[in-house]
Coordinates of C-alpha atoms (C1' of nucleotides) in Angstrom, one line a residue:
Chain G
M1 CA 195.8 161.4 44.3
R2 CA 198.0 158.4 44.7
F3 CA 201.8 158.2 43.5
E4 CA 201.1 156.1 40.8
D5 CA 198.0 158.1 39.7
A6 CA 200.2 160.9 39.5
L7 CA 202.9 159.0 37.9
L8 CA 200.4 157.6 35.0
E9 CA 198.4 160.8 34.8
S10 CA 201.7 162.6 33.6
H11 CA 202.8 159.8 31.2
H12 CA 199.4 160.0 29.6
S13 CA 199.4 163.7 29.4
S14 CA 203.3 163.4 27.9
L15 CA 201.9 160.9 25.7
R16 CA 199.1 163.3 24.6
H17 CA 202.0 165.5 23.6
A18 CA 204.5 163.6 22.2
G19 CA 202.6 160.9 20.8
I20 CA 204.6 157.3 20.9
C21 CA 207.9 159.1 21.2
L22 CA 207.3 159.2 25.0
E23 CA 207.3 155.7 25.0
W24 CA 210.5 155.5 23.4
E25 CA 211.8 158.0 25.8
R26 CA 210.4 156.5 28.8
C27 CA 212.1 153.2 28.1
R28 CA 215.3 154.3 26.8
G29 CA 215.3 156.5 30.6
Y30 CA 216.0 153.4 32.5
R31 CA 219.5 152.7 31.5
F32 CA 219.9 150.3 34.1
G33 CA 217.6 147.9 32.2
V34 CA 218.0 145.7 29.3
C35 CA 218.3 148.8 27.1
G36 CA 221.3 150.3 29.2
A37 CA 223.5 147.8 27.2
L38 CA 222.2 148.9 23.4
G39 CA 223.4 151.4 21.4
D40 CA 220.8 154.1 20.0
R41 CA 220.3 152.0 16.5
E42 CA 220.1 149.0 18.7
F43 CA 217.6 150.6 21.0
A44 CA 215.4 151.7 18.1
E45 CA 215.4 148.6 16.6
L46 CA 214.6 147.0 19.4
H47 CA 211.8 149.5 20.1
R48 CA 210.0 148.5 16.6
L49 CA 209.5 145.3 17.7
S50 CA 207.5 146.6 21.0
Q51 CA 204.1 147.0 21.5
P52 CA 202.9 149.4 24.1
L53 CA 200.1 148.1 26.2
A54 CA 198.3 149.8 29.5
F55 CA 196.6 147.5 32.1
T56 CA 194.0 148.8 34.6
A57 CA 195.0 147.8 38.4
R58 CA 194.1 144.6 39.3
E59 CA 194.4 143.3 35.6
M60 CA 196.4 140.2 34.7
L61 CA 200.1 140.4 32.7
F62 CA 200.1 136.6 32.4
E63 CA 199.4 133.4 34.4
Q64 CA 201.3 131.0 36.5
G65 CA 201.8 127.8 34.4
E66 CA 200.5 129.1 30.9
P67 CA 203.1 129.4 27.8
A68 CA 204.9 132.1 27.7
T69 CA 204.5 133.8 24.9
S70 CA 205.7 137.4 25.6
V71 CA 208.6 139.7 27.4
F72 CA 207.3 142.8 29.0
N73 CA 209.0 145.8 29.7
I74 CA 207.3 148.0 32.8
T75 CA 207.3 151.6 32.0
S76 CA 204.8 153.0 34.5
G77 CA 203.0 151.5 37.7
S78 CA 203.9 148.7 39.4
A79 CA 202.6 144.9 39.7
R80 CA 202.7 142.0 41.8
L81 CA 204.3 138.5 40.9
Y82 CA 202.9 135.7 42.6
K83 CA 202.7 131.7 42.7
L84 CA 199.5 130.4 44.4
L85 CA 199.3 126.9 46.1
P86 CA 196.0 124.3 45.5
D87 CA 194.5 126.0 48.9
G88 CA 194.6 129.5 48.0
R89 CA 197.9 130.3 50.3
R90 CA 200.0 132.9 47.9
Q91 CA 203.9 133.8 47.9
I92 CA 204.5 136.8 46.3
V93 CA 208.1 136.4 44.9
G94 CA 208.4 139.9 43.9
F95 CA 206.8 143.2 43.0
A96 CA 208.0 144.7 39.7
L97 CA 208.6 148.2 39.1
P98 CA 209.0 150.9 36.5
G99 CA 212.2 149.7 34.5
D100 CA 212.2 146.2 35.5
F101 CA 211.5 143.3 32.8
L102 CA 209.6 140.0 33.2
G103 CA 210.1 137.0 31.4
L104 CA 213.1 137.3 30.9
S105 CA 213.9 133.4 32.3
M106 CA 213.3 131.9 28.7
A107 CA 211.4 129.0 30.5
D108 CA 208.5 127.8 28.1
R109 CA 206.1 128.1 30.8
N110 CA 205.5 131.1 33.2
A111 CA 206.5 130.1 36.4
F112 CA 203.9 132.5 38.4
S113 CA 201.6 135.2 38.0
A114 CA 201.6 138.7 37.4
D115 CA 198.9 141.2 37.7
A116 CA 199.0 145.3 37.7
L117 CA 199.0 146.7 41.5
T118 CA 198.0 150.2 39.9
P119 CA 197.4 151.5 36.6
L120 CA 200.2 150.4 34.4
A121 CA 202.1 150.7 31.0
A122 CA 204.3 148.3 29.6
C123 CA 206.3 147.5 26.2
R124 CA 205.1 144.2 24.7
F125 CA 207.7 141.9 23.0
Q126 CA 207.1 138.7 21.4
R127 CA 209.1 135.6 22.3
R128 CA 210.1 134.7 19.4
G129 CA 210.9 137.8 17.8
F130 CA 212.7 139.1 21.2
S131 CA 214.6 136.1 21.4
N132 CA 215.7 136.3 17.7
F133 CA 216.9 140.0 18.4
I134 CA 219.2 138.9 21.4
D135 CA 220.7 135.9 19.0
T136 CA 222.4 138.8 16.7
K137 CA 223.6 140.6 19.8
P138 CA 225.7 138.7 22.3
H139 CA 226.3 141.5 24.3
L140 CA 222.7 141.6 25.0
L141 CA 222.4 138.0 26.0
R142 CA 225.2 138.5 28.4
R143 CA 223.2 141.8 29.8
L144 CA 220.3 139.3 30.0
H145 CA 222.2 136.7 32.0
G146 CA 223.7 139.9 34.4
M147 CA 220.0 140.6 35.0
V148 CA 218.6 136.8 35.7
S149 CA 221.7 136.5 37.9
H150 CA 220.8 139.6 39.8
E151 CA 217.0 138.5 40.0
L152 CA 218.7 134.9 41.6
S153 CA 220.6 136.9 43.9
L154 CA 217.8 139.0 45.6
A155 CA 215.6 135.6 45.7
Q156 CA 218.1 134.3 47.7
D157 CA 218.4 137.3 50.1
Q158 CA 214.6 137.1 50.0
M159 CA 214.9 133.0 51.3
V160 CA 217.2 134.4 54.3
V161 CA 214.6 137.1 54.8
L162 CA 211.8 134.1 54.7
G163 CA 213.5 131.7 56.3
R164 CA 215.5 133.3 59.6
R165 CA 214.3 136.9 60.5
T166 CA 211.4 137.7 62.7
A167 CA 208.3 139.6 62.1
E168 CA 210.2 143.0 62.4
E169 CA 213.2 142.2 60.8
K170 CA 211.2 141.3 57.9
V171 CA 209.1 144.4 57.6
A172 CA 212.0 146.6 58.1
S173 CA 213.8 144.8 55.6
F174 CA 210.9 144.9 53.0
L175 CA 211.0 148.9 53.6
I176 CA 214.7 149.0 53.3
G177 CA 215.0 147.0 49.9
L178 CA 212.0 148.9 48.4
R179 CA 213.5 152.4 49.2
K180 CA 216.6 151.0 47.4
R181 CA 214.4 150.3 44.2
W182 CA 212.3 153.4 44.4
A183 CA 215.5 155.7 44.7
R184 CA 216.6 154.7 41.2
L185 CA 213.9 155.9 39.8
S186 CA 213.1 159.1 42.0
P187 CA 216.2 159.7 44.1
S188 CA 214.9 162.8 45.4
S189 CA 211.7 161.4 47.1
V190 CA 211.7 161.2 51.0
T191 CA 208.4 158.7 51.3
I192 CA 208.1 155.2 49.9
P193 CA 205.2 154.4 48.0
L194 CA 203.6 151.5 49.0
P195 CA 201.1 150.4 45.9
M196 CA 200.5 147.2 47.4
T197 CA 198.1 146.3 50.1
R198 CA 199.1 144.9 53.4
Q199 CA 197.9 141.5 52.7
D200 CA 200.3 141.6 49.5
I201 CA 203.2 142.7 52.0
A202 CA 202.5 139.9 54.5
D203 CA 202.5 137.5 51.5
F204 CA 205.8 138.4 50.1
L205 CA 207.0 138.1 54.0
G206 CA 205.7 135.2 54.9
L207 CA 203.4 136.5 57.4
T208 CA 199.6 137.3 58.1
V209 CA 198.2 141.1 57.2
E210 CA 197.7 141.6 61.3
T211 CA 201.1 141.2 61.8
V212 CA 201.9 143.3 59.3
S213 CA 199.6 145.8 60.6
R214 CA 200.9 145.3 64.3
M215 CA 204.8 145.9 62.7
L216 CA 204.1 148.9 61.1
T217 CA 202.3 150.3 63.8
R218 CA 204.9 149.3 66.5
L219 CA 207.6 151.2 64.3
A220 CA 205.7 154.0 63.8
R221 CA 204.7 154.4 67.8
E222 CA 208.7 154.3 68.1
K223 CA 208.8 157.1 65.6
V224 CA 211.1 155.1 63.2
I225 CA 208.9 155.3 60.6
L226 CA 205.9 157.5 59.8
I227 CA 202.6 155.9 58.2
V228 CA 201.4 158.2 55.1
P229 CA 198.8 157.5 52.6
D230 CA 199.8 154.8 50.0
G231 CA 203.4 155.1 51.5
V232 CA 205.7 155.3 54.2
R233 CA 208.0 158.0 55.5
L234 CA 211.4 156.6 57.5
L235 CA 212.1 158.8 60.2
D236 CA 215.6 156.9 61.7
V237 CA 217.0 155.2 58.9
A238 CA 219.7 154.1 60.7
R239 CA 217.3 152.1 63.4
I240 CA 215.6 150.5 60.2
E241 CA 218.8 149.4 58.5
A242 CA 220.2 147.9 61.8
L243 CA 216.8 145.8 62.2
A244 CA 216.9 145.0 58.5
E245 CA 220.7 144.1 58.5
S246 CA 220.3 142.2 61.7
Chain F
M1 CA 229.9 102.6 54.5
R2 CA 228.3 105.8 53.6
F3 CA 226.7 106.6 50.2
E4 CA 229.3 109.5 49.0
D5 CA 232.1 107.4 50.6
A6 CA 231.4 104.8 48.6
L7 CA 231.0 107.2 45.7
L8 CA 234.1 108.7 46.3
E9 CA 236.0 105.3 46.5
S10 CA 234.7 104.4 42.9
H11 CA 235.9 107.6 41.9
H12 CA 239.1 107.2 43.1
S13 CA 239.6 103.5 42.0
S14 CA 238.8 104.6 38.6
L15 CA 241.2 107.4 38.9
R16 CA 244.2 104.9 40.1
H17 CA 243.2 102.7 36.7
A18 CA 242.4 105.6 34.1
G19 CA 244.1 108.4 35.2
I20 CA 242.8 112.0 34.6
C21 CA 241.0 110.2 31.6
L22 CA 238.2 109.6 34.4
E23 CA 237.6 112.9 35.0
W24 CA 237.1 113.5 31.5
E25 CA 234.5 110.7 31.7
R26 CA 232.7 112.1 34.6
C27 CA 232.4 115.4 33.6
R28 CA 231.1 114.3 30.3
G29 CA 228.5 111.9 31.9
Y30 CA 226.6 114.8 33.2
R31 CA 224.7 115.7 30.3
F32 CA 222.2 117.8 31.5
G33 CA 225.1 120.3 33.2
V34 CA 226.8 123.0 31.2
C35 CA 228.6 120.4 29.0
G36 CA 225.5 119.1 27.6
A37 CA 225.2 121.8 24.9
L38 CA 229.3 121.1 24.0
G39 CA 230.5 119.0 21.0
D40 CA 233.1 116.6 21.6
R41 CA 236.0 119.1 20.6
E42 CA 234.6 121.8 22.7
F43 CA 234.2 120.0 25.7
A44 CA 237.7 118.9 25.4
E45 CA 238.6 122.4 24.7
L46 CA 236.9 123.6 28.0
H47 CA 238.4 120.7 30.1
R48 CA 241.8 121.7 29.5
L49 CA 241.1 125.1 31.3
S50 CA 239.9 122.9 33.9
Q51 CA 241.5 122.0 37.1
P52 CA 240.9 119.2 39.2
L53 CA 240.1 119.5 42.8
A54 CA 239.5 117.2 45.9
F55 CA 237.7 118.4 49.1
T56 CA 237.3 116.6 52.6
A57 CA 234.1 117.2 54.3
R58 CA 234.0 120.7 55.4
E59 CA 236.4 122.0 53.2
M60 CA 235.4 125.5 52.1
L61 CA 235.1 125.8 48.5
F62 CA 234.4 129.8 48.6
E63 CA 233.4 132.4 51.1
Q64 CA 230.3 135.0 50.8
G65 CA 231.8 138.1 49.8
E66 CA 234.9 137.0 48.6
P67 CA 235.9 137.9 44.8
A68 CA 234.7 135.5 42.9
T69 CA 237.5 134.0 40.5
S70 CA 236.6 130.6 40.3
V71 CA 233.6 128.2 38.5
F72 CA 233.3 124.9 39.8
N73 CA 231.6 121.6 38.5
I74 CA 231.2 119.1 41.2
T75 CA 231.8 115.2 39.8
S76 CA 231.2 113.5 43.1
G77 CA 230.1 114.8 46.4
S78 CA 227.8 117.2 47.6
A79 CA 228.2 120.8 49.3
R80 CA 226.0 123.4 51.0
L81 CA 225.9 126.8 50.0
Y82 CA 224.8 129.2 52.6
K83 CA 224.6 133.3 54.0
L84 CA 225.4 133.8 57.3
L85 CA 223.4 136.7 59.2
P86 CA 225.9 138.8 61.5
D87 CA 224.6 137.5 64.9
G88 CA 225.2 133.6 63.6
R89 CA 221.8 132.9 62.0
R90 CA 222.3 131.0 58.7
Q91 CA 220.2 130.0 55.9
I92 CA 221.3 127.5 53.6
V93 CA 220.1 128.6 50.1
G94 CA 220.7 125.1 48.3
F95 CA 222.8 121.6 48.2
A96 CA 224.9 121.0 45.3
L97 CA 225.1 117.2 44.1
P98 CA 227.4 115.9 41.5
G99 CA 226.8 117.2 38.3
D100 CA 225.9 121.0 39.4
F101 CA 228.0 123.9 38.6
L102 CA 228.7 127.0 41.3
G103 CA 229.5 130.6 40.1
L104 CA 227.5 130.8 37.2
S105 CA 226.2 134.0 38.5
M106 CA 228.9 136.0 36.9
A107 CA 228.7 138.4 39.9
D108 CA 232.1 139.9 40.8
R109 CA 231.7 138.8 44.9
N110 CA 230.1 135.5 46.1
A111 CA 226.9 135.6 47.3
F112 CA 227.0 132.8 49.5
S113 CA 229.7 130.6 51.1
A114 CA 229.9 127.0 49.9
D115 CA 231.7 123.9 52.0
A116 CA 232.0 120.4 51.2
L117 CA 229.5 118.2 53.1
T118 CA 231.2 115.2 52.2
P119 CA 234.7 114.2 50.7
L120 CA 234.2 116.0 47.2
A121 CA 235.7 116.5 44.1
A122 CA 235.2 119.0 41.2
C123 CA 236.6 120.7 38.4
R124 CA 237.8 124.4 38.7
F125 CA 238.1 127.1 36.1
Q126 CA 239.5 130.5 36.6
R127 CA 236.5 132.8 36.0
R128 CA 238.8 134.7 33.2
G129 CA 239.3 131.7 31.2
F130 CA 235.7 130.5 31.2
S131 CA 234.5 133.9 30.5
N132 CA 236.6 133.9 27.6
F133 CA 235.6 130.5 26.5
I134 CA 232.1 131.0 26.6
D135 CA 232.6 134.7 24.8
T136 CA 233.0 132.5 21.6
K137 CA 230.4 130.0 21.9
P138 CA 227.2 131.7 22.2
H139 CA 225.1 128.8 22.2
L140 CA 227.1 127.7 25.7
L141 CA 225.8 131.4 26.6
R142 CA 222.5 130.6 26.3
R143 CA 222.8 127.1 27.9
L144 CA 224.3 128.6 30.9
H145 CA 221.5 131.8 30.8
G146 CA 219.0 128.8 30.9
M147 CA 220.8 127.1 34.2
V148 CA 220.6 130.2 36.2
S149 CA 217.0 130.7 35.0
H150 CA 216.5 127.3 36.5
E151 CA 218.2 128.0 39.3
L152 CA 216.3 131.0 39.6
S153 CA 213.0 129.1 39.5
L154 CA 214.0 126.7 42.2
A155 CA 214.7 129.5 44.5
Q156 CA 211.3 130.9 44.0
D157 CA 209.7 127.5 44.6
Q158 CA 211.8 127.7 47.6
M159 CA 210.2 130.8 48.8
V160 CA 207.1 129.3 48.7
V161 CA 208.2 126.7 50.9
L162 CA 209.5 129.0 53.5
G163 CA 207.2 131.6 53.4
R164 CA 203.7 129.4 53.4
R165 CA 204.4 125.7 54.5
T166 CA 203.9 123.9 57.8
A167 CA 206.8 122.5 59.2
E168 CA 205.4 119.1 57.8
E169 CA 205.0 120.4 54.3
K170 CA 208.4 121.6 54.5
V171 CA 210.2 118.6 55.1
A172 CA 207.8 116.2 53.0
S173 CA 208.6 119.1 50.2
F174 CA 212.3 118.9 50.8
L175 CA 212.5 115.1 50.6
I176 CA 210.5 115.0 47.5
G177 CA 212.7 117.8 45.9
L178 CA 216.0 115.9 46.6
R179 CA 214.7 112.7 45.6
K180 CA 214.2 114.1 42.1
R181 CA 217.8 115.5 42.0
W182 CA 218.7 112.2 43.2
A183 CA 216.9 110.4 40.4
R184 CA 219.1 111.8 38.0
L185 CA 222.4 110.7 39.1
S186 CA 221.5 107.3 39.9
P187 CA 217.7 106.1 39.1
S188 CA 217.7 102.8 40.3
S189 CA 218.2 103.8 44.0
V190 CA 214.9 103.8 46.4
T191 CA 216.7 105.4 48.9
I192 CA 217.4 109.1 49.1
P193 CA 221.0 109.7 50.8
L194 CA 221.0 112.6 53.1
P195 CA 224.7 113.9 53.4
M196 CA 223.7 116.8 55.3
T197 CA 222.8 117.1 59.0
R198 CA 219.7 118.0 60.8
Q199 CA 221.0 121.1 61.6
D200 CA 221.3 121.8 57.6
I201 CA 217.8 120.6 56.5
A202 CA 216.7 123.2 59.4
D203 CA 218.6 126.0 58.0
F204 CA 217.4 125.2 54.3
L205 CA 213.7 125.2 55.8
G206 CA 213.8 128.0 58.1
L207 CA 212.7 125.2 61.2
T208 CA 215.2 124.2 64.0
V209 CA 217.0 120.9 64.1
E210 CA 214.6 119.9 67.1
T211 CA 211.3 120.5 64.8
V212 CA 212.7 118.3 61.7
S213 CA 213.8 115.6 63.9
R214 CA 210.3 115.6 65.0
M215 CA 208.7 115.8 61.5
L216 CA 210.7 113.4 60.1
T217 CA 210.3 110.8 63.4
R218 CA 206.5 111.7 62.5
L219 CA 206.3 110.7 59.1
A220 CA 208.3 107.4 60.1
R221 CA 205.8 106.7 62.8
E222 CA 203.4 106.9 60.5
K223 CA 204.9 104.7 57.6
V224 CA 205.4 107.2 55.1
I225 CA 208.9 106.6 55.4
L226 CA 211.8 104.6 56.7
I227 CA 214.6 106.5 58.4
V228 CA 218.2 104.6 57.8
P229 CA 221.6 105.6 58.0
D230 CA 222.5 108.9 56.0
G231 CA 218.7 108.6 54.2
V232 CA 215.6 108.0 54.2
R233 CA 213.4 105.6 52.0
L234 CA 210.0 106.7 50.8
L235 CA 207.5 104.2 51.7
D236 CA 204.4 106.0 50.8
V237 CA 205.4 108.5 47.7
A238 CA 201.6 109.1 47.4
R239 CA 201.3 110.5 51.0
I240 CA 204.3 112.3 50.7
E241 CA 204.0 114.1 47.4
A242 CA 200.2 115.2 48.9
L243 CA 202.1 117.0 51.7
A244 CA 204.9 118.3 49.4
E245 CA 202.3 119.6 46.9
S246 CA 199.9 120.7 49.6
Chain T
dC1 C1' 236.7 104.1 78.0
dG2 C1' 236.2 108.6 77.8
dT3 C1' 235.0 112.4 75.0
dT4 C1' 232.5 114.7 71.1
dG5 C1' 228.9 115.7 68.2
dA6 C1' 224.6 114.1 66.0
dG7 C1' 220.2 113.1 67.1
dT8 C1' 216.1 112.4 69.5
dT9 C1' 212.5 113.1 73.0
dG10 C1' 209.8 115.8 76.7
dA11 C1' 207.9 119.8 78.9
dC12 C1' 207.7 124.4 78.5
dC13 C1' 206.7 128.9 76.5
dA14 C1' 206.8 132.9 72.8
dT15 C1' 206.1 134.7 68.5
dC16 C1' 202.9 134.7 65.4
dG17 C1' 198.2 133.1 63.6
dT18 C1' 193.2 133.2 64.3
dC19 C1' 189.3 134.8 65.1
dA20 C1' 186.4 139.2 65.8
dA21 C1' 185.1 143.7 66.3
dC22 C1' 185.3 148.2 64.4
dA23 C1' 187.0 152.7 62.0
dG24 C1' 187.6 154.9 57.8
dG25 C1' 187.3 155.4 52.7
dA26 C1' 185.6 154.6 47.8
dG27 C1' 182.1 153.4 45.4
dT28 C1' 176.9 152.7 44.2
dG29 C1' 172.6 153.7 44.0
dG30 C1' 168.2 155.4 46.0
Chain W
dC1 C1' 172.8 163.9 49.4
dC2 C1' 172.5 160.1 52.4
dA3 C1' 172.6 155.3 53.5
dC4 C1' 174.5 151.4 52.6
dT5 C1' 178.0 147.6 51.1
dC6 C1' 182.6 146.5 50.6
dC7 C1' 187.3 146.9 51.2
dT8 C1' 191.2 148.0 53.7
dG9 C1' 193.4 148.2 57.7
dT10 C1' 193.8 148.6 62.7
dT11 C1' 193.1 146.7 67.4
dG12 C1' 192.3 142.8 71.1
dA13 C1' 191.9 138.4 73.1
dC14 C1' 193.0 133.8 72.7
dG15 C1' 195.5 129.9 70.9
dA16 C1' 198.7 127.0 68.4
dT17 C1' 202.5 125.8 65.8
dG18 C1' 206.6 125.5 66.2
dG19 C1' 211.0 127.3 69.4
dT20 C1' 213.5 126.8 73.6
dC21 C1' 216.0 124.4 77.0
dA22 C1' 217.5 120.0 79.0
dA23 C1' 218.2 115.5 79.2
dC24 C1' 219.2 111.4 77.1
dT25 C1' 221.0 107.7 73.9
dC26 C1' 224.1 106.3 70.5
dA27 C1' 228.0 106.1 67.3
dA28 C1' 232.7 107.6 65.8
dC29 C1' 237.2 108.0 67.1
dG30 C1' 240.8 108.5 69.8

DNA sequence: CGTTGAGTTGACCATCGTCAACAGGAGTGG
DNA sequence: CCACTCCTGTTGACGATGGTCAACTCAACG
């Protein structure tokens, strides 16, 4: 069973026991997200505006260029966020993990498309309602502002990776970056889940599938990582961090 | 005389006549910036918090990793924003033009360095004071949020350029993007000022100086652009837009 | 004038992309 | 249950885009 299937499975079975309250707990758990800025009463109020949704793998959450009507809070599973060029070239601008918010940018149209990498659960908010809610909560707006600022910072880091790093460094920094994000969700795990395909990684790093595969193979041959089904394990964290930091 | 010298010259001569009021007018003029969200009284209040500054070309505004103590509003001249890798590789994450704000991200440390490309004038705000001011103006915070969102969107566009475009397309989209930004400042001008060096363009696009030079030469040879001192002129807008959009 | 730094151009080369073949696993239908 | 297809991932051979190194021009500046 894949990591994400397992996650979703536990999700669903809990749902069966606890009903919608589980969703509540799940959102509440991500204290680093939007909700971390809220008191219990505010959180309950916000939660009443939300609509729980489930997506199958490959299902679209929203599409580039369409009017942005919703805000999403991912509660389980992961998604890829990407832009397409007219000729089919693709750039993945990010991966969304549980606890991440999508659609915070307040633009009237989606700047990119998003689809599910795995079975995925999310809370959806109508943009109108969400917008009205934050208008009454200045501290929440500050939180949102901070989150968008953080995303901007990540995007700038990725610009360095895309513009100035070698293929090997790109793969290393991708693994390090992903490890850091998974660590918030399951600090104990020594394995980095990779719910995305090699093609997705390539489109995130500005490489080709073949180059990504070769670099992973090389790192594995040199005992820096161990490739496992749907993930990798870091064997030599110092070496790979050296590659990633340059 | 270079474009920016001319700009600064007119700036200084006006200052001689009108004193500090000119700064007021200058900031006020950039209605698309932060100040566009403010009424006259609020603007005056904000302006009292500001400190007019002048920088010479190459002078640092602030440095990557240092505590972020200030917010800047560029009133004339331009700046480059960049990140350095330990081994000296550089990625320029953006260029700041008159009317642009720097330091809106509200992080406690600067995510990048900034220095002046040309003689530059700016209004500086102490972060504390600026922060207190916006706390009392929710609509200004929304505006700020919108501006950071816009920057995030630009950064994601640049990720596509860096990851998935050829050298020629990179240069074309750079010129188109810059043209759009200059157009807000001087809609009449047919020439795109290039206050940055070829090396700067290269470090923005993830290329080398030589490649940038070759691509510009090629575009000029094919009569798509005309290279003039400190700028370029677009001769065949359709062709270059086709290259940029892909 | 001599120096310095930006820009251009050419020759050569390496990293990474392209094309192709193949292995393995999942799903499907006989 | 097996054959078949499809998709992902891996590996190899080859090639092209863009990088490296070098030489040169030119303008700015003392």
